Amino acid sequence: MRIIAGNLRGRRLNPPQTLPVRPTTDMARESLFNILNNYIDYEDCSVLDLFAGTGAVSFEFVSRGAWEVTAIDINVKCTEFIMKTAADFNVRNIHVVRADVFNLLKRANRKFDVAFADPPYALDDLPALPNLVFDSHILSDNGIFILEHPRDFSFAEHPHFWQHRAYGKVNFSFFAMEVDQNDNDN
């Protein structure tokens, strides 16, 4: 895995084989950020990376200039890897938290401009994530939530659904606080 763009471009993430993760492919991450480039001013952006795993998405946001990224994962090996990589890359604006995402969302007390979630595809509560994110009020007024999920899920009926993109087996559903129906691209 490599960082695709920004000041960390080309840096490699080399997670140990023992991490229990399914990292977002470089191609899918590049496509995701090509979309986000049209909607986000990274330098004014605070990001919440739920189920952060290797931290690849977190580091991509940092590399592109996000002023603050919070990476959440329940697995200690994942959080240790992200912290070690941040130190290796001399990244100081990533905050790593070992926590259960569902408990964290229930007690969240701050807002983010972007929330990204890449949960395990077999997670029973995966369909509930959009509601949990919006019910937690963690998004700023113009906030965006991106959920990576397998193709057998559709969130098109969710009131905050904005658009869906598929890249091979990787699917991204985008949600926004304010949805412009003229900007939907399913």
mmCIF file with all atom_site columns, C-alpha atoms in Angstrom:
data_model
loop_
_atom_site.group_PDB
_atom_site.id
_atom_site.type_symbol
_atom_site.label_atom_id
_atom_site.label_alt_id
_atom_site.label_comp_id
_atom_site.label_asym_id
_atom_site.label_entity_id
_atom_site.label_seq_id
_atom_site.pdbx_PDB_ins_code
_atom_site.Cartn_x
_atom_site.Cartn_y
_atom_site.Cartn_z
_atom_site.occupancy
_atom_site.B_iso_or_equiv
_atom_site.pdbx_formal_charge
_atom_site.auth_seq_id
_atom_site.auth_comp_id
_atom_site.auth_asym_id
_atom_site.auth_atom_id
_atom_site.pdbx_PDB_model_num
ATOM 1   C CA . MET A 1 1   ? 0.000   0.000   0.000  1.00 0.00 ? 1   MET A CA 1
ATOM 2   C CA . ARG A 1 2   ? 1.208   3.460   -0.797 1.00 0.00 ? 2   ARG A CA 1
ATOM 3   C CA . ILE A 1 3   ? 0.119   7.024   -0.123 1.00 0.00 ? 3   ILE A CA 1
ATOM 4   C CA . ILE A 1 4   ? -1.294  8.280   -3.424 1.00 0.00 ? 4   ILE A CA 1
ATOM 5   C CA . ALA A 1 5   ? -1.000  12.066  -3.233 1.00 0.00 ? 5   ALA A CA 1
ATOM 6   C CA . GLY A 1 6   ? 0.166   14.968  -1.123 1.00 0.00 ? 6   GLY A CA 1
ATOM 7   C CA . ASN A 1 7   ? 3.288   15.507  0.924  1.00 0.00 ? 7   ASN A CA 1
ATOM 8   C CA . LEU A 1 8   ? 3.539   11.808  1.858  1.00 0.00 ? 8   LEU A CA 1
ATOM 9   C CA . ARG A 1 9   ? 3.012   10.676  -1.737 1.00 0.00 ? 9   ARG A CA 1
ATOM 10  C CA . GLY A 1 10  ? 4.788   7.429   -2.531 1.00 0.00 ? 10  GLY A CA 1
ATOM 11  C CA . ARG A 1 11  ? 5.423   6.519   1.106  1.00 0.00 ? 11  ARG A CA 1
ATOM 12  C CA . ARG A 1 12  ? 4.622   2.890   1.741  1.00 0.00 ? 12  ARG A CA 1
ATOM 13  C CA . LEU A 1 13  ? 2.544   1.370   4.492  1.00 0.00 ? 13  LEU A CA 1
ATOM 14  C CA . ASN A 1 14  ? 3.830   -2.078  5.379  1.00 0.00 ? 14  ASN A CA 1
ATOM 15  C CA . PRO A 1 15  ? 1.409   -3.548  7.908  1.00 0.00 ? 15  PRO A CA 1
ATOM 16  C CA . PRO A 1 16  ? 2.303   -6.874  9.472  1.00 0.00 ? 16  PRO A CA 1
ATOM 17  C CA . GLN A 1 17  ? 0.479   -9.895  8.089  1.00 0.00 ? 17  GLN A CA 1
ATOM 18  C CA . THR A 1 18  ? -1.074  -10.406 11.537 1.00 0.00 ? 18  THR A CA 1
ATOM 19  C CA . LEU A 1 19  ? -3.288  -7.316  11.355 1.00 0.00 ? 19  LEU A CA 1
ATOM 20  C CA . PRO A 1 20  ? -6.951  -8.377  11.085 1.00 0.00 ? 20  PRO A CA 1
ATOM 21  C CA . VAL A 1 21  ? -7.719  -5.979  8.217  1.00 0.00 ? 21  VAL A CA 1
ATOM 22  C CA . ARG A 1 22  ? -8.995  -5.778  4.657  1.00 0.00 ? 22  ARG A CA 1
ATOM 23  C CA . PRO A 1 23  ? -7.315  -2.565  3.484  1.00 0.00 ? 23  PRO A CA 1
ATOM 24  C CA . THR A 1 24  ? -9.002  -0.370  0.893  1.00 0.00 ? 24  THR A CA 1
ATOM 25  C CA . THR A 1 25  ? -7.148  -0.938  -2.363 1.00 0.00 ? 25  THR A CA 1
ATOM 26  C CA . ASP A 1 26  ? -4.908  1.790   -3.749 1.00 0.00 ? 26  ASP A CA 1
ATOM 27  C CA . MET A 1 27  ? -7.181  2.074   -6.809 1.00 0.00 ? 27  MET A CA 1
ATOM 28  C CA . ALA A 1 28  ? -10.339 2.473   -4.710 1.00 0.00 ? 28  ALA A CA 1
ATOM 29  C CA . ARG A 1 29  ? -8.630  4.968   -2.373 1.00 0.00 ? 29  ARG A CA 1
ATOM 30  C CA . GLU A 1 30  ? -7.411  7.002   -5.332 1.00 0.00 ? 30  GLU A CA 1
ATOM 31  C CA . SER A 1 31  ? -10.926 7.031   -6.810 1.00 0.00 ? 31  SER A CA 1
ATOM 32  C CA . LEU A 1 32  ? -12.422 8.036   -3.457 1.00 0.00 ? 32  LEU A CA 1
ATOM 33  C CA . PHE A 1 33  ? -10.062 10.975  -3.102 1.00 0.00 ? 33  PHE A CA 1
ATOM 34  C CA . ASN A 1 34  ? -10.622 12.037  -6.713 1.00 0.00 ? 34  ASN A CA 1
ATOM 35  C CA . ILE A 1 35  ? -14.281 12.463  -5.764 1.00 0.00 ? 35  ILE A CA 1
ATOM 36  C CA . LEU A 1 36  ? -13.517 14.199  -2.465 1.00 0.00 ? 36  LEU A CA 1
ATOM 37  C CA . ASN A 1 37  ? -11.153 16.654  -4.195 1.00 0.00 ? 37  ASN A CA 1
ATOM 38  C CA . ASN A 1 38  ? -14.268 18.301  -5.651 1.00 0.00 ? 38  ASN A CA 1
ATOM 39  C CA . TYR A 1 39  ? -16.006 18.750  -2.298 1.00 0.00 ? 39  TYR A CA 1
ATOM 40  C CA . ILE A 1 40  ? -13.400 19.194  0.420  1.00 0.00 ? 40  ILE A CA 1
ATOM 41  C CA . ASP A 1 41  ? -10.915 21.867  1.348  1.00 0.00 ? 41  ASP A CA 1
ATOM 42  C CA . TYR A 1 42  ? -8.463  19.559  3.085  1.00 0.00 ? 42  TYR A CA 1
ATOM 43  C CA . GLU A 1 43  ? -6.634  22.330  4.937  1.00 0.00 ? 43  GLU A CA 1
ATOM 44  C CA . ASP A 1 44  ? -9.829  23.244  6.812  1.00 0.00 ? 44  ASP A CA 1
ATOM 45  C CA . CYS A 1 45  ? -10.866 19.642  7.305  1.00 0.00 ? 45  CYS A CA 1
ATOM 46  C CA . SER A 1 46  ? -11.158 17.562  10.472 1.00 0.00 ? 46  SER A CA 1
ATOM 47  C CA . VAL A 1 47  ? -11.539 13.840  9.786  1.00 0.00 ? 47  VAL A CA 1
ATOM 48  C CA . LEU A 1 48  ? -12.803 10.871  11.785 1.00 0.00 ? 48  LEU A CA 1
ATOM 49  C CA . ASP A 1 49  ? -11.623 7.486   10.466 1.00 0.00 ? 49  ASP A CA 1
ATOM 50  C CA . LEU A 1 50  ? -13.782 4.741   11.978 1.00 0.00 ? 50  LEU A CA 1
ATOM 51  C CA . PHE A 1 51  ? -12.459 1.162   11.848 1.00 0.00 ? 51  PHE A CA 1
ATOM 52  C CA . ALA A 1 52  ? -9.126  2.677   10.797 1.00 0.00 ? 52  ALA A CA 1
ATOM 53  C CA . GLY A 1 53  ? -7.280  -0.638  10.385 1.00 0.00 ? 53  GLY A CA 1
ATOM 54  C CA . THR A 1 54  ? -3.919  0.171   8.775  1.00 0.00 ? 54  THR A CA 1
ATOM 55  C CA . GLY A 1 55  ? -4.621  3.902   8.834  1.00 0.00 ? 55  GLY A CA 1
ATOM 56  C CA . ALA A 1 56  ? -4.201  4.166   5.038  1.00 0.00 ? 56  ALA A CA 1
ATOM 57  C CA . VAL A 1 57  ? -7.221  6.459   4.663  1.00 0.00 ? 57  VAL A CA 1
ATOM 58  C CA . SER A 1 58  ? -6.132  8.540   7.666  1.00 0.00 ? 58  SER A CA 1
ATOM 59  C CA . PHE A 1 59  ? -2.642  9.007   6.230  1.00 0.00 ? 59  PHE A CA 1
ATOM 60  C CA . GLU A 1 60  ? -4.105  9.899   2.833  1.00 0.00 ? 60  GLU A CA 1
ATOM 61  C CA . PHE A 1 61  ? -6.106  12.707  4.464  1.00 0.00 ? 61  PHE A CA 1
ATOM 62  C CA . VAL A 1 62  ? -3.038  13.874  6.416  1.00 0.00 ? 62  VAL A CA 1
ATOM 63  C CA . SER A 1 63  ? -0.907  13.780  3.275  1.00 0.00 ? 63  SER A CA 1
ATOM 64  C CA . ARG A 1 64  ? -3.405  15.992  1.471  1.00 0.00 ? 64  ARG A CA 1
ATOM 65  C CA . GLY A 1 65  ? -3.317  18.591  4.228  1.00 0.00 ? 65  GLY A CA 1
ATOM 66  C CA . ALA A 1 66  ? -6.172  17.744  6.613  1.00 0.00 ? 66  ALA A CA 1
ATOM 67  C CA . TRP A 1 67  ? -5.455  19.747  9.734  1.00 0.00 ? 67  TRP A CA 1
ATOM 68  C CA . GLU A 1 68  ? -6.613  16.984  12.074 1.00 0.00 ? 68  GLU A CA 1
ATOM 69  C CA . VAL A 1 69  ? -7.369  13.280  11.730 1.00 0.00 ? 69  VAL A CA 1
ATOM 70  C CA . THR A 1 70  ? -8.690  10.995  14.460 1.00 0.00 ? 70  THR A CA 1
ATOM 71  C CA . ALA A 1 71  ? -8.238  7.282   13.732 1.00 0.00 ? 71  ALA A CA 1
ATOM 72  C CA . ILE A 1 72  ? -10.381 4.850   15.727 1.00 0.00 ? 72  ILE A CA 1
ATOM 73  C CA . ASP A 1 73  ? -9.909  1.100   15.922 1.00 0.00 ? 73  ASP A CA 1
ATOM 74  C CA . ILE A 1 74  ? -10.640 -1.436  18.634 1.00 0.00 ? 74  ILE A CA 1
ATOM 75  C CA . ASN A 1 75  ? -7.683  -3.669  17.773 1.00 0.00 ? 75  ASN A CA 1
ATOM 76  C CA . VAL A 1 76  ? -4.535  -2.801  19.715 1.00 0.00 ? 76  VAL A CA 1
ATOM 77  C CA . LYS A 1 77  ? -2.274  -4.094  16.922 1.00 0.00 ? 77  LYS A CA 1
ATOM 78  C CA . CYS A 1 78  ? -3.971  -1.717  14.468 1.00 0.00 ? 78  CYS A CA 1
ATOM 79  C CA . THR A 1 79  ? -3.690  1.309   16.742 1.00 0.00 ? 79  THR A CA 1
ATOM 80  C CA . GLU A 1 80  ? -0.045  0.489   17.519 1.00 0.00 ? 80  GLU A CA 1
ATOM 81  C CA . PHE A 1 81  ? 0.710   0.182   13.795 1.00 0.00 ? 81  PHE A CA 1
ATOM 82  C CA . ILE A 1 82  ? -0.917  3.539   13.029 1.00 0.00 ? 82  ILE A CA 1
ATOM 83  C CA . MET A 1 83  ? 0.988   5.236   15.875 1.00 0.00 ? 83  MET A CA 1
ATOM 84  C CA . LYS A 1 84  ? 4.289   3.686   14.754 1.00 0.00 ? 84  LYS A CA 1
ATOM 85  C CA . THR A 1 85  ? 3.664   4.717   11.148 1.00 0.00 ? 85  THR A CA 1
ATOM 86  C CA . ALA A 1 86  ? 2.765   8.253   12.236 1.00 0.00 ? 86  ALA A CA 1
ATOM 87  C CA . ALA A 1 87  ? 6.058   8.450   14.129 1.00 0.00 ? 87  ALA A CA 1
ATOM 88  C CA . ASP A 1 88  ? 7.981   7.009   11.156 1.00 0.00 ? 88  ASP A CA 1
ATOM 89  C CA . PHE A 1 89  ? 6.345   9.548   8.815  1.00 0.00 ? 89  PHE A CA 1
ATOM 90  C CA . ASN A 1 90  ? 6.837   12.373  11.360 1.00 0.00 ? 90  ASN A CA 1
ATOM 91  C CA . VAL A 1 91  ? 3.076   13.034  11.338 1.00 0.00 ? 91  VAL A CA 1
ATOM 92  C CA . ARG A 1 92  ? 1.851   14.989  14.346 1.00 0.00 ? 92  ARG A CA 1
ATOM 93  C CA . ASN A 1 93  ? -1.772  15.776  13.436 1.00 0.00 ? 93  ASN A CA 1
ATOM 94  C CA . ILE A 1 94  ? -3.166  12.268  13.692 1.00 0.00 ? 94  ILE A CA 1
ATOM 95  C CA . HIS A 1 95  ? -4.795  11.244  16.944 1.00 0.00 ? 95  HIS A CA 1
ATOM 96  C CA . VAL A 1 96  ? -5.118  7.477   17.411 1.00 0.00 ? 96  VAL A CA 1
ATOM 97  C CA . VAL A 1 97  ? -7.775  6.090   19.742 1.00 0.00 ? 97  VAL A CA 1
ATOM 98  C CA . ARG A 1 98  ? -8.312  2.465   20.662 1.00 0.00 ? 98  ARG A CA 1
ATOM 99  C CA . ALA A 1 99  ? -12.073 2.231   21.111 1.00 0.00 ? 99  ALA A CA 1
ATOM 100 C CA . ASP A 1 100 ? -15.200 0.415   20.053 1.00 0.00 ? 100 ASP A CA 1
ATOM 101 C CA . VAL A 1 101 ? -16.741 2.531   17.280 1.00 0.00 ? 101 VAL A CA 1
ATOM 102 C CA . PHE A 1 102 ? -20.311 1.889   18.419 1.00 0.00 ? 102 PHE A CA 1
ATOM 103 C CA . ASN A 1 103 ? -19.604 2.967   22.004 1.00 0.00 ? 103 ASN A CA 1
ATOM 104 C CA . LEU A 1 104 ? -17.637 5.971   20.788 1.00 0.00 ? 104 LEU A CA 1
ATOM 105 C CA . LEU A 1 105 ? -20.498 7.132   18.555 1.00 0.00 ? 105 LEU A CA 1
ATOM 106 C CA . LYS A 1 106 ? -22.915 6.930   21.501 1.00 0.00 ? 106 LYS A CA 1
ATOM 107 C CA . ARG A 1 107 ? -20.785 9.292   23.580 1.00 0.00 ? 107 ARG A CA 1
ATOM 108 C CA . ALA A 1 108 ? -19.234 11.516  20.904 1.00 0.00 ? 108 ALA A CA 1
ATOM 109 C CA . ASN A 1 109 ? -19.044 15.148  21.925 1.00 0.00 ? 109 ASN A CA 1
ATOM 110 C CA . ARG A 1 110 ? -17.379 16.911  19.014 1.00 0.00 ? 110 ARG A CA 1
ATOM 111 C CA . LYS A 1 111 ? -17.890 17.452  15.298 1.00 0.00 ? 111 LYS A CA 1
ATOM 112 C CA . PHE A 1 112 ? -15.916 16.467  12.213 1.00 0.00 ? 112 PHE A CA 1
ATOM 113 C CA . ASP A 1 113 ? -16.097 17.634  8.618  1.00 0.00 ? 113 ASP A CA 1
ATOM 114 C CA . VAL A 1 114 ? -15.605 14.122  7.260  1.00 0.00 ? 114 VAL A CA 1
ATOM 115 C CA . ALA A 1 115 ? -16.281 10.736  8.811  1.00 0.00 ? 115 ALA A CA 1
ATOM 116 C CA . PHE A 1 116 ? -15.085 7.650   6.975  1.00 0.00 ? 116 PHE A CA 1
ATOM 117 C CA . ALA A 1 117 ? -15.950 4.084   7.982  1.00 0.00 ? 117 ALA A CA 1
ATOM 118 C CA . ASP A 1 118 ? -14.493 0.896   6.580  1.00 0.00 ? 118 ASP A CA 1
ATOM 119 C CA . PRO A 1 119 ? -15.994 -1.734  8.896  1.00 0.00 ? 119 PRO A CA 1
ATOM 120 C CA . PRO A 1 120 ? -15.473 -5.465  8.510  1.00 0.00 ? 120 PRO A CA 1
ATOM 121 C CA . TYR A 1 121 ? -17.786 -6.503  5.679  1.00 0.00 ? 121 TYR A CA 1
ATOM 122 C CA . ALA A 1 122 ? -19.252 -9.284  7.856  1.00 0.00 ? 122 ALA A CA 1
ATOM 123 C CA . LEU A 1 123 ? -20.142 -6.850  10.655 1.00 0.00 ? 123 LEU A CA 1
ATOM 124 C CA . ASP A 1 124 ? -23.742 -7.486  11.741 1.00 0.00 ? 124 ASP A CA 1
ATOM 125 C CA . ASP A 1 125 ? -24.336 -3.818  12.573 1.00 0.00 ? 125 ASP A CA 1
ATOM 126 C CA . LEU A 1 126 ? -22.948 -2.460  9.289  1.00 0.00 ? 126 LEU A CA 1
ATOM 127 C CA . PRO A 1 127 ? -26.410 -1.390  8.006  1.00 0.00 ? 127 PRO A CA 1
ATOM 128 C CA . ALA A 1 128 ? -26.971 0.646   11.186 1.00 0.00 ? 128 ALA A CA 1
ATOM 129 C CA . LEU A 1 129 ? -23.829 2.773   10.791 1.00 0.00 ? 129 LEU A CA 1
ATOM 130 C CA . PRO A 1 130 ? -25.357 5.683   8.827  1.00 0.00 ? 130 PRO A CA 1
ATOM 131 C CA . ASN A 1 131 ? -28.076 6.149   11.435 1.00 0.00 ? 131 ASN A CA 1
ATOM 132 C CA . LEU A 1 132 ? -25.584 5.895   14.279 1.00 0.00 ? 132 LEU A CA 1
ATOM 133 C CA . VAL A 1 133 ? -23.337 8.509   12.676 1.00 0.00 ? 133 VAL A CA 1
ATOM 134 C CA . PHE A 1 134 ? -26.174 10.960  12.097 1.00 0.00 ? 134 PHE A CA 1
ATOM 135 C CA . ASP A 1 135 ? -27.792 10.294  15.481 1.00 0.00 ? 135 ASP A CA 1
ATOM 136 C CA . SER A 1 136 ? -24.445 10.984  17.196 1.00 0.00 ? 136 SER A CA 1
ATOM 137 C CA . HIS A 1 137 ? -24.276 14.493  15.677 1.00 0.00 ? 137 HIS A CA 1
ATOM 138 C CA . ILE A 1 138 ? -20.544 14.102  14.956 1.00 0.00 ? 138 ILE A CA 1
ATOM 139 C CA . LEU A 1 139 ? -20.743 15.789  11.556 1.00 0.00 ? 139 LEU A CA 1
ATOM 140 C CA . SER A 1 140 ? -20.380 19.518  11.080 1.00 0.00 ? 140 SER A CA 1
ATOM 141 C CA . ASP A 1 141 ? -23.164 21.377  9.246  1.00 0.00 ? 141 ASP A CA 1
ATOM 142 C CA . ASN A 1 142 ? -21.609 20.602  5.846  1.00 0.00 ? 142 ASN A CA 1
ATOM 143 C CA . GLY A 1 143 ? -20.226 17.252  6.974  1.00 0.00 ? 143 GLY A CA 1
ATOM 144 C CA . ILE A 1 144 ? -19.841 14.181  4.789  1.00 0.00 ? 144 ILE A CA 1
ATOM 145 C CA . PHE A 1 145 ? -19.976 10.530  5.875  1.00 0.00 ? 145 PHE A CA 1
ATOM 146 C CA . ILE A 1 146 ? -18.461 7.873   3.613  1.00 0.00 ? 146 ILE A CA 1
ATOM 147 C CA . LEU A 1 147 ? -19.179 4.200   4.230  1.00 0.00 ? 147 LEU A CA 1
ATOM 148 C CA . GLU A 1 148 ? -17.205 1.473   2.498  1.00 0.00 ? 148 GLU A CA 1
ATOM 149 C CA . HIS A 1 149 ? -19.265 -1.675  2.163  1.00 0.00 ? 149 HIS A CA 1
ATOM 150 C CA . PRO A 1 150 ? -19.821 -4.801  0.062  1.00 0.00 ? 150 PRO A CA 1
ATOM 151 C CA . ARG A 1 151 ? -22.025 -4.567  -3.005 1.00 0.00 ? 151 ARG A CA 1
ATOM 152 C CA . ASP A 1 152 ? -24.980 -6.390  -1.427 1.00 0.00 ? 152 ASP A CA 1
ATOM 153 C CA . PHE A 1 153 ? -25.898 -3.292  0.610  1.00 0.00 ? 153 PHE A CA 1
ATOM 154 C CA . SER A 1 154 ? -27.853 -0.323  -0.681 1.00 0.00 ? 154 SER A CA 1
ATOM 155 C CA . PHE A 1 155 ? -28.336 2.842   1.305  1.00 0.00 ? 155 PHE A CA 1
ATOM 156 C CA . ALA A 1 156 ? -30.188 4.752   -1.423 1.00 0.00 ? 156 ALA A CA 1
ATOM 157 C CA . GLU A 1 157 ? -33.303 5.111   0.750  1.00 0.00 ? 157 GLU A CA 1
ATOM 158 C CA . HIS A 1 158 ? -31.464 6.699   3.673  1.00 0.00 ? 158 HIS A CA 1
ATOM 159 C CA . PRO A 1 159 ? -32.544 10.354  4.137  1.00 0.00 ? 159 PRO A CA 1
ATOM 160 C CA . HIS A 1 160 ? -28.927 11.552  4.098  1.00 0.00 ? 160 HIS A CA 1
ATOM 161 C CA . PHE A 1 161 ? -27.838 9.379   1.161  1.00 0.00 ? 161 PHE A CA 1
ATOM 162 C CA . TRP A 1 162 ? -26.005 11.414  -1.455 1.00 0.00 ? 162 TRP A CA 1
ATOM 163 C CA . GLN A 1 163 ? -24.307 9.073   -3.920 1.00 0.00 ? 163 GLN A CA 1
ATOM 164 C CA . HIS A 1 164 ? -22.870 5.608   -4.457 1.00 0.00 ? 164 HIS A CA 1
ATOM 165 C CA . ARG A 1 165 ? -19.708 4.580   -6.292 1.00 0.00 ? 165 ARG A CA 1
ATOM 166 C CA . ALA A 1 166 ? -18.382 1.084   -6.995 1.00 0.00 ? 166 ALA A CA 1
ATOM 167 C CA . TYR A 1 167 ? -14.814 0.105   -7.800 1.00 0.00 ? 167 TYR A CA 1
ATOM 168 C CA . GLY A 1 168 ? -14.615 -3.642  -8.276 1.00 0.00 ? 168 GLY A CA 1
ATOM 169 C CA . LYS A 1 169 ? -15.670 -5.231  -4.997 1.00 0.00 ? 169 LYS A CA 1
ATOM 170 C CA . VAL A 1 170 ? -15.301 -1.932  -3.141 1.00 0.00 ? 170 VAL A CA 1
ATOM 171 C CA . ASN A 1 171 ? -18.415 0.201   -2.747 1.00 0.00 ? 171 ASN A CA 1
ATOM 172 C CA . PHE A 1 172 ? -18.626 3.664   -1.242 1.00 0.00 ? 172 PHE A CA 1
ATOM 173 C CA . SER A 1 173 ? -21.892 5.215   -0.144 1.00 0.00 ? 173 SER A CA 1
ATOM 174 C CA . PHE A 1 174 ? -21.715 8.946   0.529  1.00 0.00 ? 174 PHE A CA 1
ATOM 175 C CA . PHE A 1 175 ? -24.005 10.708  2.949  1.00 0.00 ? 175 PHE A CA 1
ATOM 176 C CA . ALA A 1 176 ? -24.302 14.412  3.690  1.00 0.00 ? 176 ALA A CA 1
ATOM 177 C CA . MET A 1 177 ? -25.949 16.563  6.304  1.00 0.00 ? 177 MET A CA 1
ATOM 178 C CA . GLU A 1 178 ? -27.584 18.560  3.514  1.00 0.00 ? 178 GLU A CA 1
ATOM 179 C CA . VAL A 1 179 ? -28.365 16.498  0.433  1.00 0.00 ? 179 VAL A CA 1
ATOM 180 C CA . ASP A 1 180 ? -28.797 18.288  -2.882 1.00 0.00 ? 180 ASP A CA 1
ATOM 181 C CA . GLN A 1 181 ? -31.024 15.940  -4.889 1.00 0.00 ? 181 GLN A CA 1
ATOM 182 C CA . ASN A 1 182 ? -29.643 17.431  -8.114 1.00 0.00 ? 182 ASN A CA 1
ATOM 183 C CA . ASP A 1 183 ? -26.172 16.239  -7.135 1.00 0.00 ? 183 ASP A CA 1
ATOM 184 C CA . ASN A 1 184 ? -27.065 12.545  -6.573 1.00 0.00 ? 184 ASN A CA 1
ATOM 185 C CA . ASP A 1 185 ? -25.074 10.074  -8.641 1.00 0.00 ? 185 ASP A CA 1
ATOM 186 C CA . ASN A 1 186 ? -26.155 6.546   -7.852 1.00 0.00 ? 186 ASN A CA 1
#
